[in-house]
Coordinates of C-alpha atoms and ligand atoms in Angstrom, one line a residue:
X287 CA 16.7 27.2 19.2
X288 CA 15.8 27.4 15.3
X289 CA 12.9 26.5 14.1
X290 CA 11.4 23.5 12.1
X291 CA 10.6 23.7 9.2
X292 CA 6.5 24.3 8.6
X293 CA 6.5 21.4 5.9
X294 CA 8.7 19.4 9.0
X295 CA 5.9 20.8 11.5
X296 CA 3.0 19.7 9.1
X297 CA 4.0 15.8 8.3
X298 CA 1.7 13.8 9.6
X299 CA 3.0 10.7 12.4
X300 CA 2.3 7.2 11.0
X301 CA -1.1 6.1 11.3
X302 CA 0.8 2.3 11.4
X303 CA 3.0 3.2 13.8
X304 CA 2.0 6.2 16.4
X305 CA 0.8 3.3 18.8
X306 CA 4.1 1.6 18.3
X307 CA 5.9 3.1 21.9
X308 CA 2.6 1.5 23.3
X309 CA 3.2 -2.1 21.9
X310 CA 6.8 -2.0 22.9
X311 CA 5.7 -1.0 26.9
X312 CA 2.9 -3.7 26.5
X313 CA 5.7 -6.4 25.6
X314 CA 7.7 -5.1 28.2
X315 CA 5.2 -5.8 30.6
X316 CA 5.2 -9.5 29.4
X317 CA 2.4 -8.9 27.1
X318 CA 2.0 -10.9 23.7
X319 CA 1.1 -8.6 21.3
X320 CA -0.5 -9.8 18.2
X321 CA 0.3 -6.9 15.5
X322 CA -2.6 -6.6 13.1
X323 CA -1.3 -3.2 12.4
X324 CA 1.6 -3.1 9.8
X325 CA 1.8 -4.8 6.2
X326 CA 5.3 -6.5 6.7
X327 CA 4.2 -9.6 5.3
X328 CA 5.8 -12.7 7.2
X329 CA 5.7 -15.4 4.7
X330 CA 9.3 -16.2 3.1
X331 CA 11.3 -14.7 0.5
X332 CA 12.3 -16.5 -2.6
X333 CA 14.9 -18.9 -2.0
X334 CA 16.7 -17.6 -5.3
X335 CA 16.4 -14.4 -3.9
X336 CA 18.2 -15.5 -0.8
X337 CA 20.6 -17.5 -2.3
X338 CA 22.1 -14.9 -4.6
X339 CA 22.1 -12.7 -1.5
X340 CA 24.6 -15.3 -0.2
X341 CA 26.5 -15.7 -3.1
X342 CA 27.0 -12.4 -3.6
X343 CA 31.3 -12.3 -4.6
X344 CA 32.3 -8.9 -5.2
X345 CA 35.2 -7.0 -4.4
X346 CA 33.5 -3.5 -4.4
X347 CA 30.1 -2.4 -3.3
X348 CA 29.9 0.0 -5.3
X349 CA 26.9 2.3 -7.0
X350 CA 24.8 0.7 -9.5
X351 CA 23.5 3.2 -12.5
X352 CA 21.1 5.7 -11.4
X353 CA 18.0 4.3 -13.2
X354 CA 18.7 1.3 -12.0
X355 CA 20.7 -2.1 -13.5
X356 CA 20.1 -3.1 -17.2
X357 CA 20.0 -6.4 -16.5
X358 CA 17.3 -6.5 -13.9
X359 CA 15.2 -4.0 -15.8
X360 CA 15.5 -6.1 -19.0
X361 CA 14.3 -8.8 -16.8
X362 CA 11.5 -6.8 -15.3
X363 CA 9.9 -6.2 -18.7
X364 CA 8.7 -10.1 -18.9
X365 CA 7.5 -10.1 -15.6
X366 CA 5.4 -7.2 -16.7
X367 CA 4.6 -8.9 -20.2
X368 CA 2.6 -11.3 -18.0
X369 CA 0.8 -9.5 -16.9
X370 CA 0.1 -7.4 -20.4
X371 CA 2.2 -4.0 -19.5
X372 CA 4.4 -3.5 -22.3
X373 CA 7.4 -1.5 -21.5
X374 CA 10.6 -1.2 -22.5
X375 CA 13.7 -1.5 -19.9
X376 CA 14.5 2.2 -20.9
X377 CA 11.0 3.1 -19.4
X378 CA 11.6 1.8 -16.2
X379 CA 13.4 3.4 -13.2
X380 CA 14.7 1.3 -9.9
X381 CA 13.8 3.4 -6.8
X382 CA 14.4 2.6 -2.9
X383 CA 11.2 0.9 -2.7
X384 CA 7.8 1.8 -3.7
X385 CA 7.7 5.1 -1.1
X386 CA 10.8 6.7 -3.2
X387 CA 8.8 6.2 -6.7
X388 CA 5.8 8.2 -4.9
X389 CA 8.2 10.8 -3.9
X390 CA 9.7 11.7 -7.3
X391 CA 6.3 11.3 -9.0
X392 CA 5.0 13.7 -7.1
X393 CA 8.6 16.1 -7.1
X394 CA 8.6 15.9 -11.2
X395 CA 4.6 16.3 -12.2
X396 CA 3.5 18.6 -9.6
X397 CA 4.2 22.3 -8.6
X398 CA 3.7 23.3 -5.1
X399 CA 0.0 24.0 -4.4
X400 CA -0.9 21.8 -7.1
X401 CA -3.6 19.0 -6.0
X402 CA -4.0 15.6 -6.4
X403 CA -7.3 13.6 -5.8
X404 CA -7.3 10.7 -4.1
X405 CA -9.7 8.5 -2.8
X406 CA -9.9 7.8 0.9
X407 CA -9.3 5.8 2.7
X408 CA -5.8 6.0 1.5
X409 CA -2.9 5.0 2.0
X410 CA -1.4 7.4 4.9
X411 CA 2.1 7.9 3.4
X412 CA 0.9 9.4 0.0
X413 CA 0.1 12.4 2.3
X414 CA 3.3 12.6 3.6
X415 CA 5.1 12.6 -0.1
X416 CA 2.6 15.3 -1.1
X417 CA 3.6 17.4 1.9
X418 CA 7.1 17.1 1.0
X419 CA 6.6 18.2 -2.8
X420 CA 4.2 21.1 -1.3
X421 CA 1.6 19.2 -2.9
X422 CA -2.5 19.5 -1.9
X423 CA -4.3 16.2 -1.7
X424 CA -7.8 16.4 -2.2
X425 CA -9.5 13.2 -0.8
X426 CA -12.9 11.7 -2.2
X427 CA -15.1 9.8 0.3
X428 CA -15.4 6.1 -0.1
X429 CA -17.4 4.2 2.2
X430 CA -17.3 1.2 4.1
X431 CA -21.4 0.9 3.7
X432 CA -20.3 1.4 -0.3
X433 CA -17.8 -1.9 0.1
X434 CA -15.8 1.7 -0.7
X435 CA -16.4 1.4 -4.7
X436 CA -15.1 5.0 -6.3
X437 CA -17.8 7.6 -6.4
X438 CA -19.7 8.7 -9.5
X439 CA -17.8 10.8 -12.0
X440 CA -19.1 14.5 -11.1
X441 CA -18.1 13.8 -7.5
X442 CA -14.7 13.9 -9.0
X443 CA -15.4 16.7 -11.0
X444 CA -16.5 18.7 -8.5
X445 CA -13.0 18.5 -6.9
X446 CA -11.3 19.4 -10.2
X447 CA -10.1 22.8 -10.8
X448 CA -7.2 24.6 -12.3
X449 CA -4.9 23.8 -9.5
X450 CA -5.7 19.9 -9.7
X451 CA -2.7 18.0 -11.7
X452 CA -3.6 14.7 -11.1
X453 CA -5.4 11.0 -10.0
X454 CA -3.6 8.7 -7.8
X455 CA -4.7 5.4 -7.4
X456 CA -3.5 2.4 -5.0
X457 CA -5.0 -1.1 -6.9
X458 CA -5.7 -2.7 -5.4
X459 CA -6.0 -1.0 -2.7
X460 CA -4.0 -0.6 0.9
X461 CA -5.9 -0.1 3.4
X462 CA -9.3 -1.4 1.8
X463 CA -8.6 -4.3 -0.1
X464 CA -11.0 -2.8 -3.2
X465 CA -10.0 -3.9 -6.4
X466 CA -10.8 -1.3 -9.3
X467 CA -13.8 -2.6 -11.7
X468 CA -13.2 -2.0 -15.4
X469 CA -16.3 0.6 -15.6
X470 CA -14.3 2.3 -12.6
X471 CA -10.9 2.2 -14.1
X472 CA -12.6 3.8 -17.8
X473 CA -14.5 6.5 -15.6
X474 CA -11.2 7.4 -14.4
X475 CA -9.9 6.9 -17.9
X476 CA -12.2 9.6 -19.1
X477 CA -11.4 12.1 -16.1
X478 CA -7.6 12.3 -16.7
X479 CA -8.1 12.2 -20.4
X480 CA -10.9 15.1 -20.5
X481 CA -8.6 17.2 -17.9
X482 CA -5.6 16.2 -18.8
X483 CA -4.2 15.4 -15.5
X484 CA -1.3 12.4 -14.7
X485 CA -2.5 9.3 -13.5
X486 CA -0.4 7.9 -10.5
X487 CA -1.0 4.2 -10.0
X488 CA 0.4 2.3 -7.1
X489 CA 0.0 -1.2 -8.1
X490 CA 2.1 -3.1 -5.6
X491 CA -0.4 -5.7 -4.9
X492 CA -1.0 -6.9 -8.2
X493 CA -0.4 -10.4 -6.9
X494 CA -2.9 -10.4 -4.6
X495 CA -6.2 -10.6 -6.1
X496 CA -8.4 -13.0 -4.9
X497 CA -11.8 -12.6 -7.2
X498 CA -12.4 -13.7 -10.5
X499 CA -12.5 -10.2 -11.6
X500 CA -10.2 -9.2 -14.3
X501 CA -7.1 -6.9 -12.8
X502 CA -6.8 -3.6 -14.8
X503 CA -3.5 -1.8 -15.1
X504 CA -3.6 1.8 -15.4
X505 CA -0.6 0.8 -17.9
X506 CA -3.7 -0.8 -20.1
X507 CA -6.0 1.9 -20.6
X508 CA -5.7 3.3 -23.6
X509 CA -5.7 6.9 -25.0
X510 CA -3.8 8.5 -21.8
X511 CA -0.6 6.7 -22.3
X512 CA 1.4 9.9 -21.5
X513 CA -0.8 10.3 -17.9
X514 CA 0.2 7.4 -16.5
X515 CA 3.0 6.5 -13.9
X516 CA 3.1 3.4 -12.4
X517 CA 4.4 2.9 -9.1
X518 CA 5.5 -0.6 -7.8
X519 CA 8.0 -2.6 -5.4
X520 CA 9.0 -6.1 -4.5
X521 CA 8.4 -5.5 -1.1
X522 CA 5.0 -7.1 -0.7
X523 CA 5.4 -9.8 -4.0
X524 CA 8.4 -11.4 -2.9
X525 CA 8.6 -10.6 1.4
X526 CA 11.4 -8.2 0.5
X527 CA 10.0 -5.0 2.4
X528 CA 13.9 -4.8 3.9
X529 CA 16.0 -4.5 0.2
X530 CA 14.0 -1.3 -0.5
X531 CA 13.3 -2.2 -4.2
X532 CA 11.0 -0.6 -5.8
X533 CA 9.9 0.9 -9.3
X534 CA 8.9 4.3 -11.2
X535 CA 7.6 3.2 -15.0
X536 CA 6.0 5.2 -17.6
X537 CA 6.0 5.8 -21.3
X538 CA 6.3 9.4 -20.8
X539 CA 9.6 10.6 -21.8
X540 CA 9.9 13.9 -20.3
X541 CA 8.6 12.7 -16.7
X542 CA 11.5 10.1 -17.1
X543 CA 14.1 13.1 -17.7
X544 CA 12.7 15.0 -14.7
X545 CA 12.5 11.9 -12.2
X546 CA 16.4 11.1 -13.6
X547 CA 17.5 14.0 -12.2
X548 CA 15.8 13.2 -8.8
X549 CA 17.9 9.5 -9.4
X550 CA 21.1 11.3 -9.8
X551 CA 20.9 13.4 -6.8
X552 CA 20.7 10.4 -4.6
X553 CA 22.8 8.6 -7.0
X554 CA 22.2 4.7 -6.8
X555 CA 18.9 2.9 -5.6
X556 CA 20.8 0.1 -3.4
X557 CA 22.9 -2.9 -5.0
X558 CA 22.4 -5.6 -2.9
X559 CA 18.3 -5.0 -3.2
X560 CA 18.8 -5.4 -6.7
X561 CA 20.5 -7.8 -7.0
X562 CA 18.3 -10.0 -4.6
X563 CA 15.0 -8.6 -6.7
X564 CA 16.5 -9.9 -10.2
X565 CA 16.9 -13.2 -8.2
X566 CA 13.4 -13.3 -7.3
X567 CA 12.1 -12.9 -10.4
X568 CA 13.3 -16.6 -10.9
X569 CA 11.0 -17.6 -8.0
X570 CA 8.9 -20.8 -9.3
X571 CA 5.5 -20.3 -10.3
X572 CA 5.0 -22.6 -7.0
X573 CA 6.2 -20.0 -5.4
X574 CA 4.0 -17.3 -5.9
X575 CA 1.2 -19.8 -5.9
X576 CA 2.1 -20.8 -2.2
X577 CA 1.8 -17.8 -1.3
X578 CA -1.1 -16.9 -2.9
X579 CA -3.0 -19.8 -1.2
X580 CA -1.7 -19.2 2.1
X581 CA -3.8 -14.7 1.7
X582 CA -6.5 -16.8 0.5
X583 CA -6.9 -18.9 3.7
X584 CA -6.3 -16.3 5.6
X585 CA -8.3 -13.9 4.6
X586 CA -11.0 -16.1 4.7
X587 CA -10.1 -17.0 8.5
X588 CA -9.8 -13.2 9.2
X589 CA -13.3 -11.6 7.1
X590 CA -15.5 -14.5 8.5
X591 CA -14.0 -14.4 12.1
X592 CA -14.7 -10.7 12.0
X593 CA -18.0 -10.5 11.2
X594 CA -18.8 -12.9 13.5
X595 CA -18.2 -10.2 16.3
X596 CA -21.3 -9.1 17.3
X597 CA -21.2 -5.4 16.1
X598 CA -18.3 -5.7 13.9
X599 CA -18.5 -5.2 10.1
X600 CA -15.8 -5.8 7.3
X601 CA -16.7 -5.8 4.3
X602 CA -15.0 -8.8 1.9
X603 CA -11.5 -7.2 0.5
X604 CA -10.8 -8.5 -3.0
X605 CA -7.2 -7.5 -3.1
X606 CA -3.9 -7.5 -1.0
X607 CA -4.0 -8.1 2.6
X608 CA -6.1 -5.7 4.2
X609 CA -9.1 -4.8 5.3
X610 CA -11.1 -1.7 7.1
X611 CA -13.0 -3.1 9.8
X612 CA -15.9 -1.4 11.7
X613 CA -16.2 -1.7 15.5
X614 CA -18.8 -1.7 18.2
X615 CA -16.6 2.1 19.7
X616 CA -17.1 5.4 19.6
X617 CA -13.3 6.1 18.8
X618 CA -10.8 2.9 17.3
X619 CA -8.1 5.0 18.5
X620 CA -8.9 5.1 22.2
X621 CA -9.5 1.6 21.7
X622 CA -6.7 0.7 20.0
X623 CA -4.8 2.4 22.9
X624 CA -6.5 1.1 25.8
X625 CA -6.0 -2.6 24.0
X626 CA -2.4 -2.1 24.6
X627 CA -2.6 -0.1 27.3
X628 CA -4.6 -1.5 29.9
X629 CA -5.6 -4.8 28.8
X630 CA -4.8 -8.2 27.7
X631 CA -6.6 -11.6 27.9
X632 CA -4.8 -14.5 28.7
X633 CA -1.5 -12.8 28.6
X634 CA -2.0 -11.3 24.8
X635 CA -3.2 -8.3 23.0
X636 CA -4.0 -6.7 19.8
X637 CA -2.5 -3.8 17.8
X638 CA -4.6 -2.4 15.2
X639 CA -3.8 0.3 12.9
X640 CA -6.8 3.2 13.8
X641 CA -8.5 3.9 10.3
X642 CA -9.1 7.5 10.8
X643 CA -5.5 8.2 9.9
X644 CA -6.1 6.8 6.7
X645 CA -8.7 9.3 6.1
X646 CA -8.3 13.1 6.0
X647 CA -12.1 14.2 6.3
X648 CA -12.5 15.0 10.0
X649 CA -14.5 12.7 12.0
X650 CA -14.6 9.9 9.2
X651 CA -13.6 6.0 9.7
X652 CA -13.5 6.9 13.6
X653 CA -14.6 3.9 14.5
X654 CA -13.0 1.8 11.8
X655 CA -9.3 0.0 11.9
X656 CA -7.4 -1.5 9.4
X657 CA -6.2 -5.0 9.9
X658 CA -3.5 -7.0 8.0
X659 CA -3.4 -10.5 7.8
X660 CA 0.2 -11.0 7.4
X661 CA 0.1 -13.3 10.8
X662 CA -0.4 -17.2 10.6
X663 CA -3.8 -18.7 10.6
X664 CA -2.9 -19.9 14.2
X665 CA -2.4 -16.3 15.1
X666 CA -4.8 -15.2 13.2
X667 CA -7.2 -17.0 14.8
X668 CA -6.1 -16.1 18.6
X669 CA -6.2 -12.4 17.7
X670 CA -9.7 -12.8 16.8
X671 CA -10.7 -14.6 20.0
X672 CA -8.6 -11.7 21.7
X673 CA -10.4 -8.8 19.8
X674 CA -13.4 -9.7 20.6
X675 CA -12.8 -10.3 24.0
X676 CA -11.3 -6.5 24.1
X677 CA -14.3 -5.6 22.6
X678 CA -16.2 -6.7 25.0
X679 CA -14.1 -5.4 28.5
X680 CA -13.9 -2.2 26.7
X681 CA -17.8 -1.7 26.3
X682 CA -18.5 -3.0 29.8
X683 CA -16.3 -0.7 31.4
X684 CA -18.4 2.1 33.1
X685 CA -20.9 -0.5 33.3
Ligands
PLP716 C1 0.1 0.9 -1.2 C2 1.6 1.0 -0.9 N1 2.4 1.6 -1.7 C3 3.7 1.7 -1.5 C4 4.2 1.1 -0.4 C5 5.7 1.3 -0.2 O1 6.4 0.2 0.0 P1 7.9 0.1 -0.3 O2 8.5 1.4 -0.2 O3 8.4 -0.9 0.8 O4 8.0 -0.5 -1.6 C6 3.4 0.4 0.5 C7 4.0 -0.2 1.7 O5 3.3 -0.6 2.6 C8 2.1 0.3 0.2 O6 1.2 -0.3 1.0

């Protein structure tokens, strides 16, 4: 038989979704399984999103332009105006989701064996896209005992060498919740401006911030205008993880010739997502205001209801709808698996996401998860009474 590929070989599994064979046998087994482990948020999409998915009259489904439609990038640029990103539609590019912006980022700025620091806990796919552009990713510790605020600037520096092309950034942040301070966002300023490195930020949960902290773009520091590439997606701002809409934006001209070409090969990002997305940008300011309120409750439910767990620590996430949890185990992921393994309570379950795949330091966040709250308060709630309960069968057992 031939053999796979070494970059096939090396991809890492899903951190969200390696237990996922073990949820499905749970539910099998009549088991309700409460899934605090995946960011597919549950609260509804824009009605004028789903209505012009319903009134969608066309006699041909056919491509749309590679970079994307004009219309819904003209569009795009006021959403973006709100929130004081300047761009022009030319400057963005429509991509299947967020995931396929990563990937040509990474496939037009860096060479294989290149590096790109990134601090972890971090969000597990990025390694994935750097395998597949032969890319290195060089990981700087935050911790959980640090609320995981970015290290001091010479920890960075220490990292940099002449192989290391650039910064990426997830603000705020998937799987910690962090939100970037300004002092943080200038230090890393300074970095990419002193080494001249690109500066990748994945911003897809702009919406969700929930302190009175200003949010700082990397599209709003100034003096590395030609570093930065934004990354977003409507999949977590409007509950539209299934149209695979997302968006590559920067003011640097060449990276937008390279990251065309990567457009053309696969042609068209999908019609019907765009379509949908211009729709949603319609969405009442009710809307997102709804469904800012309803993260705010929840989080609130979830953080409070944690660290009432004897031995359980999360810290309090100040963006999107995460947080890294620390638990009275030696190892989450055994945990994780015996929860759906070999117990339930009442009938029900809990599926957690084990943190250390989030991590690539051996040994760290072994006894941390990550836990959405992308479930209803109710839920919420019962999963909490659940955990804890787990938590405790699971300690007792050689007792
Ligand atoms: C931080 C972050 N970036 C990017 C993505 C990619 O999302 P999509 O491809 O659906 O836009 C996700 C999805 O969970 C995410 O959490």
């Amino acid at each position: 038989m031939p053999e796979i590929s070494i970059r096939g070989l090396e991809m890492p599994e899903s951190p969200i979704r390696k237990l996922a064979p073990l949820a499905a046998a749970a539910k099998e087994r009549g088991i309700k399984v409460y899934h605090l482990n995946i960011g597919q948020p549950d609260l509804p999409t824009p009605q004028v999103g789903l209505d012009a998915l319903k009134n969608i009259k066309r006699d041909v489904l056919e491509y749309s332009p590679s970079q994307g439609n004009l219309s819904y990038r003209k569009k795009l640029t006021s959403y973006y105006s709100k929130y004081n990103i300047n761009i022009d539609a030319d400057e963005i590019i429509i991509t299947a989701g967020g995931s396929e912006a990563v990937l040509f980022a990474f496939m037009s700025c860096l060479n294989p064996g290149d590096e790109i620091i990134i601090p972890e806990p971090a969000y597990a796919n990025y390694m994935a896209f750097a395998i597949s552009a032969g890319a290195k990713i060089r990981t700087i510790a935050t911790t959980i005992e640090e609320g995981f605020s970015l290290p001091k600037v010479e920890k960075f520096e220490e990292l940099i060498n002449d192989r290391t092309r650039a910064i990426m950034i997830c603000n705020p942040n998937n799987p910690t919740g962090y939100l970037y301070t300004r002092r943080e966002m200038n230090q890393i300023r300074d970095l990419v401006k002193k080494y001249d490195l690109y500066l990748f930020s994945d911003e897809v949960y702009r919406e969700y911030i929930y302190t009175g902290s200003p949010y700082i773009s990397a599209m709003h520091l100034t003096g590395i205008e030609q570093n930065v590439v934004l990354i977003d997606s409507v999949s977590k701002r409007y509950s539209e993880c299934g149209i695979r809409i997302g968006a590559l934006i920067t003011h640097n001209v060449e990276v937008r010739k390279a990251v065309m070409k990567f457009c053309q090969a696969r042609l068209s990002p999908p019609l019907i997502g765009q379509i949908v997305a211009e729709a949603s940008l319609d969405a009442p300011e009710e809307y997102y205001r709804d469904v800012y309120d309803e993260y705010v409750e929840r989080r609130k439910c979830l953080i409070d209801g944690l660290n009432r767990i004897p031995g359980v620590y999360s810290p309090i996430p100040m963006g999107a709808f995460y947080t890294v949890a620390q638990l009275p185990v030696d190892d989450a992921e055994d945990f994780c698996r015996w929860c759906l393994e070999d117990f339930d309570y009442e009938g029900e379950t809990v599926m957690m996401a084990p943190a250390a795949g989030f991590y690539t330091t051996p040994g760290a966040g072994v006894n941390q998860v990550r836990i959405a709250y992308v479930l209803k308060q109710q839920d919420l709630e019962r999963a909490l009474i659940v955990l804890e309960k787990a938590l405790e069968a699971y300690n007792n057992r050689s007792k």
